[in-house]
Short mmCIF file of C-alpha atoms and ligand atoms in Angstrom, two decimals:
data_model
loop_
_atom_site.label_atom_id
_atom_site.label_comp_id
_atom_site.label_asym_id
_atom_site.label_seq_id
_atom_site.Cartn_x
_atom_site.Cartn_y
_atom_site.Cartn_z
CA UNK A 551 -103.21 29.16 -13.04
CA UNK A 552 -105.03 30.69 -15.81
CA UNK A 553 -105.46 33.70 -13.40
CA UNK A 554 -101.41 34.57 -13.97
CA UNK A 555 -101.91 35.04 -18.30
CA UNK A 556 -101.63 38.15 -19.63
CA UNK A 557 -104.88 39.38 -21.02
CA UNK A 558 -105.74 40.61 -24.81
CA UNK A 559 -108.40 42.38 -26.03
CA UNK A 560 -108.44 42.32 -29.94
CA UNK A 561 -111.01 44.54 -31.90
CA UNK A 562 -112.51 43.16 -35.42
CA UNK A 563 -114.39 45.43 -37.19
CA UNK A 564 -117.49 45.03 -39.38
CA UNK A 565 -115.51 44.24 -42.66
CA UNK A 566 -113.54 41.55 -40.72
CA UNK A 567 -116.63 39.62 -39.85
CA UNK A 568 -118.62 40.07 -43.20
CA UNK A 569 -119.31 36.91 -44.17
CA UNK A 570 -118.64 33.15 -42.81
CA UNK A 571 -114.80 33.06 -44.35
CA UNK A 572 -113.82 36.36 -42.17
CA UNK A 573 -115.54 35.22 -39.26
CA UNK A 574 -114.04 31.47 -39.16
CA UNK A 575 -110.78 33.63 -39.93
CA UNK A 576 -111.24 35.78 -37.26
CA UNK A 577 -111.78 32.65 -35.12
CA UNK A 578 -108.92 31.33 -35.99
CA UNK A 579 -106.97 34.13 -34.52
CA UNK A 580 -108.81 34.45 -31.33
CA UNK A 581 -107.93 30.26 -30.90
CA UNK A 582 -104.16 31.02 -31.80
CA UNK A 583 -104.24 33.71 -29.43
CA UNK A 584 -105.06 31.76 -26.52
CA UNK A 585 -103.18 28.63 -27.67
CA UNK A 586 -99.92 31.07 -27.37
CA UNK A 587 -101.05 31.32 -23.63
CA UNK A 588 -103.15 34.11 -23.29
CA UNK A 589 -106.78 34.69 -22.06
CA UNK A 590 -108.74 36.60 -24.82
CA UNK A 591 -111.33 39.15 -25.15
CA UNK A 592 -112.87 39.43 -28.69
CA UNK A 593 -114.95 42.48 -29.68
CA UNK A 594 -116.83 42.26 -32.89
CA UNK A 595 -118.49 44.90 -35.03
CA UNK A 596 -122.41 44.29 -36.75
CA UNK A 597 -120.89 42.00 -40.17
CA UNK A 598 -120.30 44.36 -42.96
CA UNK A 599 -123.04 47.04 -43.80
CA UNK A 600 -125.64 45.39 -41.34
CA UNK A 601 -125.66 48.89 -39.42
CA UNK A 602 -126.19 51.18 -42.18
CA UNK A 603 -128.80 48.39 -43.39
CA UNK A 604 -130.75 48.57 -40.15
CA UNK A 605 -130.69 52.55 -39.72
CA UNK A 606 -131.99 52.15 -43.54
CA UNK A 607 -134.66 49.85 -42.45
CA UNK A 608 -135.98 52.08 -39.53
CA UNK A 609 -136.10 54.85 -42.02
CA UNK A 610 -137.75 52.65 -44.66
CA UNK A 611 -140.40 52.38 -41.54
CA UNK A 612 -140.67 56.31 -40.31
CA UNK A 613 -138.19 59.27 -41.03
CA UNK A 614 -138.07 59.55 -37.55
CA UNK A 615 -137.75 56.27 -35.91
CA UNK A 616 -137.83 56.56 -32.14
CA UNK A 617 -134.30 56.87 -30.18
CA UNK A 618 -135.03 54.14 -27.79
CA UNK A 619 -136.22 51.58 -30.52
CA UNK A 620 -133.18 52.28 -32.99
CA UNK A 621 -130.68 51.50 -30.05
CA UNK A 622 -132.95 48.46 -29.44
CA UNK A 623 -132.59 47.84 -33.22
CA UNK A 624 -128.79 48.29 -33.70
CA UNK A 625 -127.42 47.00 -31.34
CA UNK A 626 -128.74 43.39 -32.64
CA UNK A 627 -125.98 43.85 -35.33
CA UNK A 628 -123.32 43.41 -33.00
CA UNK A 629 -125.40 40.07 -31.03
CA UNK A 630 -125.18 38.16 -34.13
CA UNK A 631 -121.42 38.93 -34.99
CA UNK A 632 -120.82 37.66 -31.12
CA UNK A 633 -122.99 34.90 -31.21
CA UNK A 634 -121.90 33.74 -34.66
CA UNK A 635 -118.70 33.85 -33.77
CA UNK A 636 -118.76 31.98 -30.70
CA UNK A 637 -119.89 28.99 -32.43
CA UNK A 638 -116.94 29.12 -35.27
CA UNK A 639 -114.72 28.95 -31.61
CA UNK A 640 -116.24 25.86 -30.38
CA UNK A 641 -115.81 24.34 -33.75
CA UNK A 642 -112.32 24.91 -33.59
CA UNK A 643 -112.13 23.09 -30.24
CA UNK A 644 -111.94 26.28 -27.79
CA UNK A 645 -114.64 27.10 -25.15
CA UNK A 646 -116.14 30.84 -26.10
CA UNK A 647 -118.81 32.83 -24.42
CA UNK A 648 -120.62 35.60 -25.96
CA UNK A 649 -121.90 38.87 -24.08
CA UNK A 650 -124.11 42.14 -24.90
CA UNK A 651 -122.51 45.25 -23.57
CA UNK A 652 -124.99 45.21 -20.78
CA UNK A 653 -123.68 41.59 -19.40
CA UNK A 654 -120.51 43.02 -19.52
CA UNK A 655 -120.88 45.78 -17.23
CA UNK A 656 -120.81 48.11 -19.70
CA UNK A 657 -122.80 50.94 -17.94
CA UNK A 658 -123.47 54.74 -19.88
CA UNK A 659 -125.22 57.92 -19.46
CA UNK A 660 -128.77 57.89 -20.68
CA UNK A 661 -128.11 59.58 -24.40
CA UNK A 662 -129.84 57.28 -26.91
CA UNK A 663 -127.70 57.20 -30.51
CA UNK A 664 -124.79 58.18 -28.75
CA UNK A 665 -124.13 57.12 -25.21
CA UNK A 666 -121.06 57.44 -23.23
CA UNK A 667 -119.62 54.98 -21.01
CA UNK A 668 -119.66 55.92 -17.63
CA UNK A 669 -118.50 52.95 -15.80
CA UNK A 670 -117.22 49.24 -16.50
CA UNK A 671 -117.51 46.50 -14.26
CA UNK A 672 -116.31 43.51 -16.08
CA UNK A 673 -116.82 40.93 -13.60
CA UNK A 674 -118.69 38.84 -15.49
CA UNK A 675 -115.84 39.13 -18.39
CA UNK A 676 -113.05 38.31 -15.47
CA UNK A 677 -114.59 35.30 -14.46
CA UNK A 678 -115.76 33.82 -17.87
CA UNK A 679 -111.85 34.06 -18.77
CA UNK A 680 -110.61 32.66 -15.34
CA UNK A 681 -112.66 29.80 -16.48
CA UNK A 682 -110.80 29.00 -19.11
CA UNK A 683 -113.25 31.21 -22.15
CA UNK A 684 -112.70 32.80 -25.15
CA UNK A 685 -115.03 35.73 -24.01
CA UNK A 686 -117.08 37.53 -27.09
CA UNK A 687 -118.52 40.46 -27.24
CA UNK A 688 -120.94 42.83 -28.69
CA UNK A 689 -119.07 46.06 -29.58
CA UNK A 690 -120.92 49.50 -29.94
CA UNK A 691 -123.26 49.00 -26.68
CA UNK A 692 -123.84 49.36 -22.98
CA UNK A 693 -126.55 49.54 -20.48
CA UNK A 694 -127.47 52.70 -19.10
CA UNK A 695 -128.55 53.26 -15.18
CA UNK A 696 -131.96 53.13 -16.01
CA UNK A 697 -131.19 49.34 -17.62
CA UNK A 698 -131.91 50.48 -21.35
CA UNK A 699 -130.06 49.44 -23.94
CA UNK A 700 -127.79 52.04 -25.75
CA UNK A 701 -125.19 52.92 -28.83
CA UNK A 702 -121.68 54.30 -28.35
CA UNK A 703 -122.11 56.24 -31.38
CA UNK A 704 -121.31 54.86 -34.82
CA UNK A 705 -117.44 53.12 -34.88
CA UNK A 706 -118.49 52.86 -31.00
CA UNK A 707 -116.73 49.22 -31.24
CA UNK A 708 -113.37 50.76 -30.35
CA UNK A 709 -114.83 52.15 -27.69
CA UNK A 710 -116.04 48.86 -26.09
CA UNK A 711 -112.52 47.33 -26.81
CA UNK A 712 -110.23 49.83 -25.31
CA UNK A 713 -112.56 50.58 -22.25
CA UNK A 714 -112.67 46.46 -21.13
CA UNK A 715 -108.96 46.90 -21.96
CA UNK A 716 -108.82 49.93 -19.82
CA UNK A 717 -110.82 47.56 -16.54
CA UNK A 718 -109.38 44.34 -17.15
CA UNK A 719 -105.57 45.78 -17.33
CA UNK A 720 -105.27 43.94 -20.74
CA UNK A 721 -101.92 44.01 -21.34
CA UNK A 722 -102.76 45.31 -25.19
CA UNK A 723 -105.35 46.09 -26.63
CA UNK A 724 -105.65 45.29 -30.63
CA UNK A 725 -107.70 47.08 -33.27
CA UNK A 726 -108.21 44.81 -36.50
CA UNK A 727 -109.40 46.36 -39.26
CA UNK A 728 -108.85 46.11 -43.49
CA UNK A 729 -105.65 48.34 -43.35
CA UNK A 730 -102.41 48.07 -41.76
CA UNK A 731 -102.49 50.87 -39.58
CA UNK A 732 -102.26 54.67 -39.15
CA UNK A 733 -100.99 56.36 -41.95
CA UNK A 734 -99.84 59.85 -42.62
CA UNK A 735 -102.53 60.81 -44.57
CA UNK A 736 -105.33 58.63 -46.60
CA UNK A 737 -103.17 56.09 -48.80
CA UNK A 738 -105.84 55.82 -50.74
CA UNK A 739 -105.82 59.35 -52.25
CA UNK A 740 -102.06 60.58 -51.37
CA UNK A 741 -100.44 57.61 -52.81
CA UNK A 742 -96.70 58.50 -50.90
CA UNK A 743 -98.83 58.25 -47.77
CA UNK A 744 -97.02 56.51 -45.18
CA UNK A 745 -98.13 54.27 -42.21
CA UNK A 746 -96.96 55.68 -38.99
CA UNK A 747 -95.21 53.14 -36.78
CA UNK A 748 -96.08 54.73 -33.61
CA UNK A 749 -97.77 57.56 -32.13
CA UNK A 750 -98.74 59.21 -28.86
CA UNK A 751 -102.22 59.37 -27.27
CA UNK A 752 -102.80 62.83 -27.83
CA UNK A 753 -100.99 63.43 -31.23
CA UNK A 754 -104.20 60.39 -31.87
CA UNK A 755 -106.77 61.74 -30.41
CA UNK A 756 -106.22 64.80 -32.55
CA UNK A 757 -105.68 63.26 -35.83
CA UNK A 758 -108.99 61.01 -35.07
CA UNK A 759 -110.84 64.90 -34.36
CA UNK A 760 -110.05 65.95 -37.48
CA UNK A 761 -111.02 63.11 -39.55
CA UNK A 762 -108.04 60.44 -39.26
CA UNK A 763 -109.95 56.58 -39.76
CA UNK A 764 -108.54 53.37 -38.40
CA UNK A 765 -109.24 54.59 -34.55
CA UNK A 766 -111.97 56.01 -33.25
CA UNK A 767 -111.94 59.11 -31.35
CA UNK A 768 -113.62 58.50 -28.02
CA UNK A 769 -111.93 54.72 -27.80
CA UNK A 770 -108.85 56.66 -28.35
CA UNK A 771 -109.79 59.71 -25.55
CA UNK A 772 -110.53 56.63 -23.15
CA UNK A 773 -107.14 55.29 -23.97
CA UNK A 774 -105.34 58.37 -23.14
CA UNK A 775 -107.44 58.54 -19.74
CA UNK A 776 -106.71 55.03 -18.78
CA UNK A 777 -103.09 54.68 -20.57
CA UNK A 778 -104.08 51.71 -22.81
CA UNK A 779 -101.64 50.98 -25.52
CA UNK A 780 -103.57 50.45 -29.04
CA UNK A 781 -102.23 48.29 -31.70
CA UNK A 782 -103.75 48.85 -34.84
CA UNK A 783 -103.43 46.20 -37.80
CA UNK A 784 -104.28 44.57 -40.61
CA UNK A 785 -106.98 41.35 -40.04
CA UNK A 786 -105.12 39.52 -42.86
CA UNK A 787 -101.71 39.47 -41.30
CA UNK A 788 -100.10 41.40 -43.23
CA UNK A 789 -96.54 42.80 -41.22
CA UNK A 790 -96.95 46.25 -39.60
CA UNK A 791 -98.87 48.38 -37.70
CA UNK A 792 -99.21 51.33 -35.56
CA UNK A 793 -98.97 51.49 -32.03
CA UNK A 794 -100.03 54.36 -30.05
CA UNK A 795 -99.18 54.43 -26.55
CA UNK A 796 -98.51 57.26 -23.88
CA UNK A 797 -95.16 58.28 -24.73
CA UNK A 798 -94.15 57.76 -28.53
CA UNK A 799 -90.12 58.41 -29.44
CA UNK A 800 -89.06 61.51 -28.92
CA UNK A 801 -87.63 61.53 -32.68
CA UNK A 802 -90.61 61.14 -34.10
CA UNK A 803 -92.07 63.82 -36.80
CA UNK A 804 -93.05 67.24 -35.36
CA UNK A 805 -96.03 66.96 -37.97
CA UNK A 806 -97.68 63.27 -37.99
CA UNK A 807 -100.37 63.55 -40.98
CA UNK A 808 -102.63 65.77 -42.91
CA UNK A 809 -106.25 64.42 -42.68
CA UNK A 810 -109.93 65.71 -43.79
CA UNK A 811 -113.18 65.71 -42.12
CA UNK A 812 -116.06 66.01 -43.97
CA UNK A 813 -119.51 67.55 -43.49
CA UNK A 814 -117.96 70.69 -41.11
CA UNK A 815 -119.71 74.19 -39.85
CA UNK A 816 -117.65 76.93 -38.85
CA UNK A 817 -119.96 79.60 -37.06
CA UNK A 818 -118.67 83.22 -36.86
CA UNK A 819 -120.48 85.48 -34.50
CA UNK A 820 -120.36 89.15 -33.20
CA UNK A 821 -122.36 89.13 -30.21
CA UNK A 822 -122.89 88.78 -26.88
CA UNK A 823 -120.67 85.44 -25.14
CA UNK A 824 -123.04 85.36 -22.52
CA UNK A 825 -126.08 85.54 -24.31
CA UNK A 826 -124.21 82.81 -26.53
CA UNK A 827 -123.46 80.70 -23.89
CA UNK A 828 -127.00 80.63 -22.59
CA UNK A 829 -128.47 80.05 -25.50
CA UNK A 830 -126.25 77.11 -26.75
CA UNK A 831 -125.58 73.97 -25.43
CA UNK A 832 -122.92 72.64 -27.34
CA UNK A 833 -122.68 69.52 -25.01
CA UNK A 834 -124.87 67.72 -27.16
CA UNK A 835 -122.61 68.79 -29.87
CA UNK A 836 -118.60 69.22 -28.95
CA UNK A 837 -117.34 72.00 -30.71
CA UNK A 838 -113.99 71.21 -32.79
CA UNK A 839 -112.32 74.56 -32.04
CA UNK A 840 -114.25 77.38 -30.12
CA UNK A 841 -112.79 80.89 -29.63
CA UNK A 842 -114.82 83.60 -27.60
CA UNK A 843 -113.58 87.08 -27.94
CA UNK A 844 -115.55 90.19 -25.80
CA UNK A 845 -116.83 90.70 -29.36
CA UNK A 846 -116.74 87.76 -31.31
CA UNK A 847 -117.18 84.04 -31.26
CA UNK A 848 -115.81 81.15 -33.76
CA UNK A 849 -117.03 77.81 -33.49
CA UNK A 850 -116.23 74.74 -35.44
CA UNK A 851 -118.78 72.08 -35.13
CA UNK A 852 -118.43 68.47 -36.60
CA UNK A 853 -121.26 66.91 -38.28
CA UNK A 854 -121.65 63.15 -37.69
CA UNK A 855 -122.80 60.41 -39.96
CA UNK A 856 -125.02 58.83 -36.77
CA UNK A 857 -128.52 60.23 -37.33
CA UNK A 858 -128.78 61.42 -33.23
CA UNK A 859 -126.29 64.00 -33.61
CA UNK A 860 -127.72 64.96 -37.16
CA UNK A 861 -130.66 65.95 -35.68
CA UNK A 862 -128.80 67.60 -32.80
CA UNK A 863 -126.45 69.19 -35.12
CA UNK A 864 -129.86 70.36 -36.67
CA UNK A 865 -131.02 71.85 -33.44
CA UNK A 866 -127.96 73.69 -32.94
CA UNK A 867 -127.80 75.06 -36.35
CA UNK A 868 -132.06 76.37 -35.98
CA UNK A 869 -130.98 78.05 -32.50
CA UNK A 870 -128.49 79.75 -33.90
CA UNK A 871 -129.68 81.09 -37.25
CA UNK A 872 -132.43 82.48 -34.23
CA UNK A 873 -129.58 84.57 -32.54
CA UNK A 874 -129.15 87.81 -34.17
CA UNK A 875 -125.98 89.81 -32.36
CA UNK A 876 -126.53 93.57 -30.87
CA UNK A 877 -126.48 95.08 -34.27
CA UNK A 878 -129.15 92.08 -35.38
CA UNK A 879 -126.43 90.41 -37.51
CA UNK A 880 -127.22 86.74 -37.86
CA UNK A 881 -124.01 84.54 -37.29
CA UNK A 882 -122.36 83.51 -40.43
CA UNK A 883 -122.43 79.77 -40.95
CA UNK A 884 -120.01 78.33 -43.57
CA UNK A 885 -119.97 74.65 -44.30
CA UNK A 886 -117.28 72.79 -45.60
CA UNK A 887 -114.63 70.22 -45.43
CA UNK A 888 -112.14 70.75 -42.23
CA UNK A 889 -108.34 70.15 -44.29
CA UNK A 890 -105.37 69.87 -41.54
CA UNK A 891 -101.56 69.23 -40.36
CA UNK A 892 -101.98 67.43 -37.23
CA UNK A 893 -98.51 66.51 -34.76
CA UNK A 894 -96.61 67.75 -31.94
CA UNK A 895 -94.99 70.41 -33.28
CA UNK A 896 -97.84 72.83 -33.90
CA UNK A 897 -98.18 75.23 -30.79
CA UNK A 898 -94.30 74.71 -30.54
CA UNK A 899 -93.41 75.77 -34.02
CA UNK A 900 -94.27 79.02 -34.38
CA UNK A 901 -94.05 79.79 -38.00
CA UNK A 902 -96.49 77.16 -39.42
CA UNK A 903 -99.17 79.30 -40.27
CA UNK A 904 -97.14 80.76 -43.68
CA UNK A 905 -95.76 77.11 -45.10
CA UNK A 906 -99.33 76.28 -44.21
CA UNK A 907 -100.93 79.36 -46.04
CA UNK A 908 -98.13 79.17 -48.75
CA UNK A 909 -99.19 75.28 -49.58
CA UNK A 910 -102.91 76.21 -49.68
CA UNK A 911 -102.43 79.52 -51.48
CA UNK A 912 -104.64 78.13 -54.45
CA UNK A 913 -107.13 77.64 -52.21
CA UNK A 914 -107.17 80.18 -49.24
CA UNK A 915 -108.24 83.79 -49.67
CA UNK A 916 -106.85 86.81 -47.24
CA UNK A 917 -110.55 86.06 -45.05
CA UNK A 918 -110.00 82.62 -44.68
CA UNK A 919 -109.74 81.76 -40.79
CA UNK A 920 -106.77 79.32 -39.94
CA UNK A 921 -107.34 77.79 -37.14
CA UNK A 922 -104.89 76.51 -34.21
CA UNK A 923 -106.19 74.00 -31.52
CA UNK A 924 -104.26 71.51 -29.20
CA UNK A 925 -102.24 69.96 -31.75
CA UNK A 926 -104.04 70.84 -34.98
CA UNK A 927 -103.96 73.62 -37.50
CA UNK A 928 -106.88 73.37 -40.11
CA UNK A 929 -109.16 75.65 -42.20
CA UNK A 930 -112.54 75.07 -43.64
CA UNK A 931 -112.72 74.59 -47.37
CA UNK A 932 -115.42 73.84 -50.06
CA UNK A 933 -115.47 69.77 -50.68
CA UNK A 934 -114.49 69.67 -53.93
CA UNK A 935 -110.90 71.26 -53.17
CA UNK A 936 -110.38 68.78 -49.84
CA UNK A 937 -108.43 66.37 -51.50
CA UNK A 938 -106.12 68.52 -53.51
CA UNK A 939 -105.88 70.93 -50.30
CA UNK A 940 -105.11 67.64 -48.15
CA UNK A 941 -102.31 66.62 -51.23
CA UNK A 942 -100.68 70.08 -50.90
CA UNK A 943 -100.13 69.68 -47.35
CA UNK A 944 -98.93 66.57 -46.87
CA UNK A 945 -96.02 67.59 -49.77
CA UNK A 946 -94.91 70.45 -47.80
CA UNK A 947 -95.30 68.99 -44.35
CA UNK A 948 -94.41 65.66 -45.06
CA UNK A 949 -92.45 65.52 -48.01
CA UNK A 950 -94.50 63.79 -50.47
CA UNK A 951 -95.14 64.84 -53.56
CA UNK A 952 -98.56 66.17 -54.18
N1 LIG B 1364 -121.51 48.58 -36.05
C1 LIG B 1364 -121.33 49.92 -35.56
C2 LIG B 1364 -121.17 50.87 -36.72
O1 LIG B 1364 -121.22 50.46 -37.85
C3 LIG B 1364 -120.22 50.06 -34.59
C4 LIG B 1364 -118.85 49.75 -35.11
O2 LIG B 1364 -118.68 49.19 -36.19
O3 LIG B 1364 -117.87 50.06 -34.43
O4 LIG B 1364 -121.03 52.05 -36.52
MG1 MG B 1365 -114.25 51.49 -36.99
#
């Protein structure tokens, strides 16, 4: 019987669940949820700051805690959200279950801070709601072949939520979080901002890439992979929300937002690809945008608040101040914040790169690089000028006023 409901997966993040209030809140939804004839999936975020209080913790013990431990460490945040929350679910009157990543099936590759999922096998999850449960569980984790415990990467609770989605073929999958959705660029500093009723996978993916909140990028890349629609809103109820799905109106705005990412390095090189390719693994570190000429190589590499890939990052950046080109130039490195127009129409509208240049003019010289990739246009800029540079965009792209 219970086999034939449609399931939902719905995503709370950490400020949803940071206290008792949001939590018996939160609870109150899931119960509604199924009440309305639906088997639910919960995912919860650690309650408020409880992350960034146990990185700080580690630190407070050693500046460099061990990999293995700190997984071990964080990913009690999320036990005690699931846990907790389980019980405010049974005192409503609703059987709940709570599960870790690893009794979920939630299986990843080996890399401690920053796993990736490799596999789900949700069987446990399936049966648990055939029963009749409210199933809970711990965002942000997974079990890796070798049956240690490991992190998605910080905001890795999206992650868990859209790839049980993704195995379970939820029929939605719902990402609750303190705003209402996706908007066209940060409300909270362009105040003509506007939320952004629906969007497709990719145009997504590469807002998240170049520093759009709300959804995170690899929950949003497994989304795309797997088709899973994402519903982003606000935990309060408030009306609205952004859906992103595989294929948005047609009508829709050629350019969807103008977003920041902080804490960028673009790397300009004239030397040898090959000896460049060799040298560097970026897998540990995706570059943003790479171009390799016979002559010359530009690489834009993001640097992440999670301390793993900080110290990566750190590794990459010590490898290649070590790489002197042919002449025995040393790559330039410039740091900065990455400003950008993100939507369909770039690579289809071929003159963006002057209204782009033309809005930035106060803030680009002749050398600055502008860079094109998938669906993005952006260009590196010192961090005090992001937020004007960000305002001047989404004027002339989106018709606010900056
Ligand atoms: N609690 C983890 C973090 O703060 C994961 C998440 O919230 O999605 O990064
Ligand atoms: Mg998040």
């Amino acid at each position: 019987m219970s086999q034939q409901q449609p399931i939902i997966v719905q995503k709370f993040g950490g400020s949803s669940v940071a206290d008792v209030a949001g939590i018996r809140r939160v609870a109150a939804h899931a119960v509604a949820t199924r009440r309305s004839g639906k088997r639910v999936v919960v995912v919860v975020s650690a309650m408020g700051k409880t992350t960034d209080q146990l990185v700080q913790l580690a630190h407070e013990v050693t500046p460099t805690p061990d990999r293995r431990e700190l997984d071990m460490l964080l990913t009690a945040g999320e036990r005690i959200s699931m846990a907790i929350l389980a019980m405010a679910i049974r005192d409503l009157g609703e059987p709940a279950t709570s599960m870790t990543g690893s009794q979920c099936g939630i299986i990843t590759n080996d890399a401690p801070g920053g796993a990736r999922i490799v596999e789900v096998r949700a069987f446990r999850v399936q049966d648990a709601l055939d029963a009749g449960q409210i199933v809970i569980v711990a965002g942000f984790q997974g079990v890796s072949w070798k049956k240690e415990v490991t992190t998605l990467g910080r905001g890795g609770s999206d992650t868990t939520a859209v790839a049980l989605a993704a195995a379970l073929s939820a029929e939605a999958c719902e990402i609750y979080s303190d705003v209402d959705g996706v908007y066209s660029a940060d409300p909270r500093k362009v105040t003509d901002a506007r939320r952004l009723d629906e969007l497709g996978h990719d145009e997504m993916l590469a807002m998240a890439r170049a520093g759009a909140k709300v959804l995170g990028a690899d929950a949003v890349a497994w989304a795309r992979l797997h088709d899973v629609a994402l519903y982003a809103r606000a935990t309060d109820g408030r009306p609205g929300e952004t859906i992103v799905r595989l294929n948005p109106p047609a009508d829709r705005p050629w350019i969807a937002a103008a977003t920041l990412r902080p804490q960028c390095v673009l790397l300009n090189w004239s030397g040898d690809v090959a000896n460049l390719a060799t040298t560097l693994d970026t897998s540990a570190v995706p570059p943003i945008f790479s171009l390799q000429l016979p002559t010359q190589t530009l690489l834009l590499v993001g640097r992440d608040v999670a301390d793993a890939v900080d110290s990566q990052f750190g590794r990459l950046i010590d490898r290649l101040r070590e790489m002197p080109d042919t002449a025995g130039r040393l790559p330039t490195l410039v740091s900065g914040t990455l400003v950008s127009i993100v939507g369909p129409g770039v690579g289809r509208e071929c003159d963006l790169l002057t209204p782009f240049r033309a809005a930035l003019h106060t803030h680009l010289n002749a050398e600055t690089p502008v860079l094109a990739h998938g669906l993005t246009l952006s260009c590196l800029l010192p961090p005090d000028q992001a937020d004007a540079a960000v305002a001047a965009l989404h004027a002339a792209f989106l018709g606010g006023a900056a």
